Tab-separated table of C-alpha atoms and ligand atoms in Angstrom:
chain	number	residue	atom	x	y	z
A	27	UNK	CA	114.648	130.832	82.704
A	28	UNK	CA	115.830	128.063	81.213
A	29	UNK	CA	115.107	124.370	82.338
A	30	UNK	CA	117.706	121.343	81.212
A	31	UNK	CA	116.954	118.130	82.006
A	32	UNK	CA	119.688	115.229	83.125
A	33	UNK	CA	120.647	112.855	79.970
A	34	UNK	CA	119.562	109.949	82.180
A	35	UNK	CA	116.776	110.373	84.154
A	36	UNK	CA	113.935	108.757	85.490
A	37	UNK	CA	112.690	104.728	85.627
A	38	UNK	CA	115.914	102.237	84.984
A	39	UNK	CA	115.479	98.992	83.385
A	40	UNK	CA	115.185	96.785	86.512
A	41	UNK	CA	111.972	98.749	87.624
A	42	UNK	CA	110.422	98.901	84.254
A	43	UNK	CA	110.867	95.431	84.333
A	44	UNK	CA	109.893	94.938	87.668
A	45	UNK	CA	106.513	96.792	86.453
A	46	UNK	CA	106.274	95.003	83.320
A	47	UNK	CA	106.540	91.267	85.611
A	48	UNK	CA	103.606	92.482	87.909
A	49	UNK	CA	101.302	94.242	85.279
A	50	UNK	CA	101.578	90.710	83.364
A	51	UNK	CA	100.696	88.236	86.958
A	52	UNK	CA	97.918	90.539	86.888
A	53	UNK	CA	96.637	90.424	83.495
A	54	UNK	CA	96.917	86.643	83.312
A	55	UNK	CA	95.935	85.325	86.945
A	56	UNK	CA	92.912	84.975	88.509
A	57	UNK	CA	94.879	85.102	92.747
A	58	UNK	CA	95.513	87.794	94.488
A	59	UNK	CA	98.761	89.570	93.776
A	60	UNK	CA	101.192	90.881	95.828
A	61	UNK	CA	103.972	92.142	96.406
A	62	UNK	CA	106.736	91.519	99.301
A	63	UNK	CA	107.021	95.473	100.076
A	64	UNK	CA	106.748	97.887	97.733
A	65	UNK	CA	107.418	96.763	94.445
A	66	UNK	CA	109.541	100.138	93.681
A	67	UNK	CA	110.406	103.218	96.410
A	68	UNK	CA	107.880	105.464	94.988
A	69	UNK	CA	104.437	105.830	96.587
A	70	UNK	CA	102.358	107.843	93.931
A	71	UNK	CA	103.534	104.400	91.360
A	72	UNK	CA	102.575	102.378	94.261
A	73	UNK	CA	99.398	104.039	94.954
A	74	UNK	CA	98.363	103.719	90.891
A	75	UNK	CA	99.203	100.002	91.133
A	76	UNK	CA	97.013	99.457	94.163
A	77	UNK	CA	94.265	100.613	92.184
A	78	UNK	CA	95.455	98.368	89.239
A	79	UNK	CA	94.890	95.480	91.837
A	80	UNK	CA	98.700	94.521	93.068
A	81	UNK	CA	99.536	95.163	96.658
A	82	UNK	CA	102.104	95.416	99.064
A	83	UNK	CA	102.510	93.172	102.054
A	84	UNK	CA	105.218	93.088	104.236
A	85	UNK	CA	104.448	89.683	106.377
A	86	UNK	CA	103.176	86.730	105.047
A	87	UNK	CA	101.036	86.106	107.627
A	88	UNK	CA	98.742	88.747	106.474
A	89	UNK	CA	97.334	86.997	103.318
A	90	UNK	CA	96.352	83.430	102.836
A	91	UNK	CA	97.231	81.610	99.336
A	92	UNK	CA	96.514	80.830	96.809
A	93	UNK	CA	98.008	84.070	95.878
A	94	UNK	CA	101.082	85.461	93.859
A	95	UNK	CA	103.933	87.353	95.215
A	96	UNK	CA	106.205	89.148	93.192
A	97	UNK	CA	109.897	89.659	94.809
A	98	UNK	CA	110.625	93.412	93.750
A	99	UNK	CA	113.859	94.521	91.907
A	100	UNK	CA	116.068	94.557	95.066
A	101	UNK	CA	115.314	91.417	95.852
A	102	UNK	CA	114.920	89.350	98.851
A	103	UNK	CA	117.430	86.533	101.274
A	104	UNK	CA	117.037	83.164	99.519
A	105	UNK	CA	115.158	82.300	103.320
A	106	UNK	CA	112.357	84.357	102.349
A	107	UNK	CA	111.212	83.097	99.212
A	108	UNK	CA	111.318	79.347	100.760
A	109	UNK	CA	109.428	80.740	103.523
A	110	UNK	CA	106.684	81.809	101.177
A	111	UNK	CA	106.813	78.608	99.039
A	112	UNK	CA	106.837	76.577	102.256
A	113	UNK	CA	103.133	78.494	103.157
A	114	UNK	CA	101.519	77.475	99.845
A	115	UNK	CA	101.931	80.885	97.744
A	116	UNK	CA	103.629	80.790	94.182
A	117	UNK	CA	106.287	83.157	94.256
A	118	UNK	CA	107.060	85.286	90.769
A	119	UNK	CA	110.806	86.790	90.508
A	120	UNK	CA	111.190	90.256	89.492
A	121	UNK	CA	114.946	90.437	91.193
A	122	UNK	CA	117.038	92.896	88.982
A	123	UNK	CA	119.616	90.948	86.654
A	124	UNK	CA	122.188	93.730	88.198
A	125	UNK	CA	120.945	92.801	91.716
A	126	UNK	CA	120.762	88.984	91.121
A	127	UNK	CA	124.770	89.394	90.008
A	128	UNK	CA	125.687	90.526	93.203
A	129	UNK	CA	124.112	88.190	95.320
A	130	UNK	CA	126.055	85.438	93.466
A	131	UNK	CA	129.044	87.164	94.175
A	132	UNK	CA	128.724	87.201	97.720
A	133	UNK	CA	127.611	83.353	97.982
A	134	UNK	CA	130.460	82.972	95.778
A	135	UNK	CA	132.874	85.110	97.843
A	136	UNK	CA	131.268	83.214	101.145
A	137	UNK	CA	132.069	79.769	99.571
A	138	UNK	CA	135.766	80.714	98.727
A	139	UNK	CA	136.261	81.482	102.339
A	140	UNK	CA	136.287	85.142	102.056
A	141	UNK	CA	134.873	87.880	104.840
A	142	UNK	CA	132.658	89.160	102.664
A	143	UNK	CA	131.894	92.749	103.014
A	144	UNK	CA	128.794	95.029	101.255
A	145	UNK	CA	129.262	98.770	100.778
A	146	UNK	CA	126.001	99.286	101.338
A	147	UNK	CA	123.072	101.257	103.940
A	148	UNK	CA	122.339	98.759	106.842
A	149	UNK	CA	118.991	98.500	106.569
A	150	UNK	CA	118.429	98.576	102.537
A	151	UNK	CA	116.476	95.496	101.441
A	152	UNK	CA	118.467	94.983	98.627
A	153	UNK	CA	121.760	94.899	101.185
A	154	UNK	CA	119.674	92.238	103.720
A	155	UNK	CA	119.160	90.201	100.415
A	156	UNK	CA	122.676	90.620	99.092
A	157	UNK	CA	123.480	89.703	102.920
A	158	UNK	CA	121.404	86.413	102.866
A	159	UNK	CA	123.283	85.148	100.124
A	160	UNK	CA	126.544	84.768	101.909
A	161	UNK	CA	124.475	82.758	104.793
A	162	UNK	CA	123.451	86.013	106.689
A	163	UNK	CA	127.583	86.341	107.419
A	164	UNK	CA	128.353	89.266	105.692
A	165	UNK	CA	128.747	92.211	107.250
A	166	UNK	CA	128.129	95.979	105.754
A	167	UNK	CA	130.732	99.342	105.172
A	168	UNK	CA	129.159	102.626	105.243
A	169	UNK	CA	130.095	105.448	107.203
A	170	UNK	CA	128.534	104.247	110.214
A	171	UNK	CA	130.170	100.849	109.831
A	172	UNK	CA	133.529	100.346	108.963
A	173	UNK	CA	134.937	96.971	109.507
A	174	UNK	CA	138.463	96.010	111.093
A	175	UNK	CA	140.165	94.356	108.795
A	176	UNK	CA	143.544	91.875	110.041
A	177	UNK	CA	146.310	91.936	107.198
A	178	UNK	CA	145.954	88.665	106.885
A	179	UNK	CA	142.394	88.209	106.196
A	180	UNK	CA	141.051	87.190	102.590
A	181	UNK	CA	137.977	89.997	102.331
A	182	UNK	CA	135.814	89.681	99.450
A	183	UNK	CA	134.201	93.533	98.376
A	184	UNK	CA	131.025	94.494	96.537
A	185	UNK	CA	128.557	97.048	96.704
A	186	UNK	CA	124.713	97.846	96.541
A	187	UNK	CA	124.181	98.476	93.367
A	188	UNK	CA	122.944	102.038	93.740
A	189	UNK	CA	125.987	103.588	95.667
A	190	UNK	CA	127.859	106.399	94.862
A	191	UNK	CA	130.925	105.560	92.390
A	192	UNK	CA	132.942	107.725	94.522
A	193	UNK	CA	132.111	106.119	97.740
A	194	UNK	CA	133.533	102.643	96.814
A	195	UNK	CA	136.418	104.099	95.431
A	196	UNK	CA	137.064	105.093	99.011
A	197	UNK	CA	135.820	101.899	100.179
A	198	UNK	CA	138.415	99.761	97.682
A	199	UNK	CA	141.129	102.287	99.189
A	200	UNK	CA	139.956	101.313	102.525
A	201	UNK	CA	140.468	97.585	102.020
A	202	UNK	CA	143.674	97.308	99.890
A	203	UNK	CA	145.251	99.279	102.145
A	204	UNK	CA	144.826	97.092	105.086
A	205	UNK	CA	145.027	93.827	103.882
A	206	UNK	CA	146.732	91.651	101.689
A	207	UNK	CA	144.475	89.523	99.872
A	208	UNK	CA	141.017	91.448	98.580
A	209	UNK	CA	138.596	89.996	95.605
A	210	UNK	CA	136.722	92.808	94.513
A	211	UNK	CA	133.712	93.074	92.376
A	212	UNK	CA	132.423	96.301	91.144
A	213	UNK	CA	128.464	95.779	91.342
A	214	UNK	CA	127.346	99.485	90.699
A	215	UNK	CA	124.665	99.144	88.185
A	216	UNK	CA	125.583	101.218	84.609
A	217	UNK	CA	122.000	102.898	85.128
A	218	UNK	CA	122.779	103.547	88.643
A	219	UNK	CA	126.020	105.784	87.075
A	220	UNK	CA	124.839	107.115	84.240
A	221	UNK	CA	122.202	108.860	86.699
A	222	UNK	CA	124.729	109.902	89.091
A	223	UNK	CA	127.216	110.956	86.061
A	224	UNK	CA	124.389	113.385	84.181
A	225	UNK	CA	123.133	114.480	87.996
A	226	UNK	CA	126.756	115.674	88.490
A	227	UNK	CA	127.549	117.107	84.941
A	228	UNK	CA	123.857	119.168	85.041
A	229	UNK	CA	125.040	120.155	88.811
A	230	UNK	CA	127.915	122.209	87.335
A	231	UNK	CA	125.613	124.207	84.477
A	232	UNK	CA	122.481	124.858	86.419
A	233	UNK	CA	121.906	127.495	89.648
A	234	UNK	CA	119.298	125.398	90.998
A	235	UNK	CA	118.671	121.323	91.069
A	236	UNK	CA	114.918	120.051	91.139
A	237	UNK	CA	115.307	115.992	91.772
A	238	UNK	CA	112.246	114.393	91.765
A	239	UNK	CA	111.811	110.760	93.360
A	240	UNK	CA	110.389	108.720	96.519
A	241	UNK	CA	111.863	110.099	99.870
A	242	UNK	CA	112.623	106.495	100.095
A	243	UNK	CA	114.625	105.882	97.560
A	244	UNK	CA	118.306	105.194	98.433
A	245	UNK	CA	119.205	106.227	94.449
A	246	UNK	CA	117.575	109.515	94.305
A	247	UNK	CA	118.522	110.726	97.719
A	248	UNK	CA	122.157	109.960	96.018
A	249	UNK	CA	121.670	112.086	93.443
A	250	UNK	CA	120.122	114.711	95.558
A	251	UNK	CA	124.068	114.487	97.329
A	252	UNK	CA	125.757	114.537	94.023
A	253	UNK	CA	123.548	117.971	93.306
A	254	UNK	CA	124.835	119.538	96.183
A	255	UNK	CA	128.317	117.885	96.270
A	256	UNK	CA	128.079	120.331	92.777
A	257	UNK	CA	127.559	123.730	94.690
A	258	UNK	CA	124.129	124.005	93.458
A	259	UNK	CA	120.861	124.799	95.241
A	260	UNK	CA	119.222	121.385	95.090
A	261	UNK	CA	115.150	120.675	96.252
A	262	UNK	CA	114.354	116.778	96.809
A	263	UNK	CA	110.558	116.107	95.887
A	264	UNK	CA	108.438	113.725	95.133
A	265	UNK	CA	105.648	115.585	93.790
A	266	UNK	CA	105.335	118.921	91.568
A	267	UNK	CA	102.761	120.074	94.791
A	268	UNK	CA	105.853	120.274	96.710
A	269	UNK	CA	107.613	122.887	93.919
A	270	UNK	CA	108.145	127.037	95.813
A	271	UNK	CA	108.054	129.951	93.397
A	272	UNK	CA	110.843	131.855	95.723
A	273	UNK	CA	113.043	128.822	94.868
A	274	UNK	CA	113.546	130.435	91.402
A	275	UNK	CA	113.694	133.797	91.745
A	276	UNK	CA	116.429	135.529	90.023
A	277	UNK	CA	117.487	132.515	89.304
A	278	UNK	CA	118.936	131.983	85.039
A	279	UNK	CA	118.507	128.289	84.658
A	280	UNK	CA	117.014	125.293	86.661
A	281	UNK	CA	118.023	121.773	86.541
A	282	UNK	CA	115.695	118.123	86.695
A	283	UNK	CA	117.033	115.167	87.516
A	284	UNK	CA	115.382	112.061	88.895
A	285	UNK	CA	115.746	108.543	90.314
A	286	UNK	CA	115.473	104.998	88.862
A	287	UNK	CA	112.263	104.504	90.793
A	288	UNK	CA	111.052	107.805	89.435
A	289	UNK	CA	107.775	107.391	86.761
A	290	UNK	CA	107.964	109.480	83.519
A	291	UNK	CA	104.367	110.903	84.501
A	292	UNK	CA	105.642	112.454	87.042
A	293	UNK	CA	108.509	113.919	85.813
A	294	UNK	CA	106.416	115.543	83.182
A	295	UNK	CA	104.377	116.955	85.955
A	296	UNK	CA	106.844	118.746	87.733
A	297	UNK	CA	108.507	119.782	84.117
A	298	UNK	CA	105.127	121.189	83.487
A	299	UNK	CA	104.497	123.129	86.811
A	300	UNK	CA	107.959	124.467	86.679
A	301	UNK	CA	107.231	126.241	83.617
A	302	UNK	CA	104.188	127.703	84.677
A	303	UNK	CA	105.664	128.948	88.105
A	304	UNK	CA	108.816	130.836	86.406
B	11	LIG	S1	118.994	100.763	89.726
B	11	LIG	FE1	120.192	99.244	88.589
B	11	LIG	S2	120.203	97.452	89.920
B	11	LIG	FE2	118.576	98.765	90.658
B	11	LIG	S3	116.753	98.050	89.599
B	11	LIG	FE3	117.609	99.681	88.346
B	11	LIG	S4	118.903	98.649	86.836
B	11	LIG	FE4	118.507	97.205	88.499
């Protein structure tokens, strides 16, 4: 059996630098450091920075300063860092550059009297953050969500930056043909395609999909879609543990793709294990 691997796979530049930001508070600070969640959706990288010393929290009421706290790659609502500042801790910004774009779009979009409306999962952190921006007035499309739109209305588009391409294609369709006046922004990171783009190309050569990545993580369950959107048998994991030998029986070739969040260490795991299964 033969095993191809996706052209893009695996950790994107805004969690590599995410990691990079953290690993260096660490290595040069005597506080505590923390971070506000986990710093990326993957809990084996997670677990291995715990024992590095960095640490989720999720309220700041848990911890007492001084201390550091590193704002992931998705980012947070402006209200949140002040929050921390105003309680004494000295706040370190890992926000994605790709991220950081869109939420100056939507304050922009907010300022120049748009509705401004984020193709985006309700309850992604990087969509509340993207949300704060625009005062906490924006409002979110998905297909649980769509918003009614009045011709006459000035709506101001962008999207979470890990959503499919083909999704806000819809979504654009959705708003020029309802009003008259739309300022859209296309905030889809490049590594965000690229993933999705080699995902879907690999979907069409291989019988079976193996897409490695936190359960948690909004871009590798996309991919996961994109896998099967191909026809192809596709298996989420997160770990090579999870791997079944009947998944590739009489099977010719076997696809690996993985998510932005996704460490190369673990990739190579599951490479490895899925050569010694078949
Ligand atoms: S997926 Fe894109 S926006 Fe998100 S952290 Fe990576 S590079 Fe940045």
């Amino acid at each position: 059996m033969e095993i191809k691997i996706a052209e893009n796979a695996g950790f994107c530049f805004g969690v590599m630098r995410a990691l990079n930001i953290a690993k260096k508070v660490r290595n040069e600070s005597d506080d505590d450091v923390y971070t506000f969640g986990p710093l990326i959706h993957n809990m084996q990288a997670v677990k291995k920075m715990e024992e590095e010393g960095i640490h989720p929290i999720y309220n700041f009421s848990d911890i007492n300063p001084p201390a550091k706290i590193i704002i992931r790659s998705h980012g947070v609502p402006p209200q949140t860092v002040e929050e921390a500042e105003k309680r004494g801790f000295d706040v370190i910004d890992a926000t994605c550059p790709f991220v950081r774009r869109v939420q100056k779009f939507a304050m922009e979009l907010k300022n120049e009297g748009y509705r401004v409306i984020v193709f985006g999962d309700d309850e992604h952190p990087e969509v509340k953050g993207i949300i704060g921006y625009a005062d906490g007035k924006a409002e979110t499309m998905n297909l649980k969500h769509t918003p009614i739109f009045n011709a006459n209305e000035k709506i101001g588009l962008v999207s979470q930056t890990t959503q499919s391409v083909k999704g806000f294609i819809k979504a654009v369709g959705y708003v020029v043909e309802r009003v008259q006046e739309a300022k859209i922004y296309n905030t889809i990171c490049s590594a965000t395609y690229l993933r999705q783009k080699s995902t879907e190309d690999l979907g069409k050569q291989v019988e079976i999909m193996i897409v490695v990545g936190g359960k948690m993580s909004a871009n590798t369950g996309r991919l996961a879609e994109i896998s099967r959107s191909q026809g192809c048998e596709t298996h989420h994991i997160e770990v090579s543990g999870e791997l079944k030998r009947e998944w590739f029986i009489g099977k010719e070739n076997v696809g690996v793709t993985a998510g932005a969040s996704t460490p190369t260490w673990i990739i190579e795991d599951v490479i490895k294990s899925i050569k010694k299964i078949i």
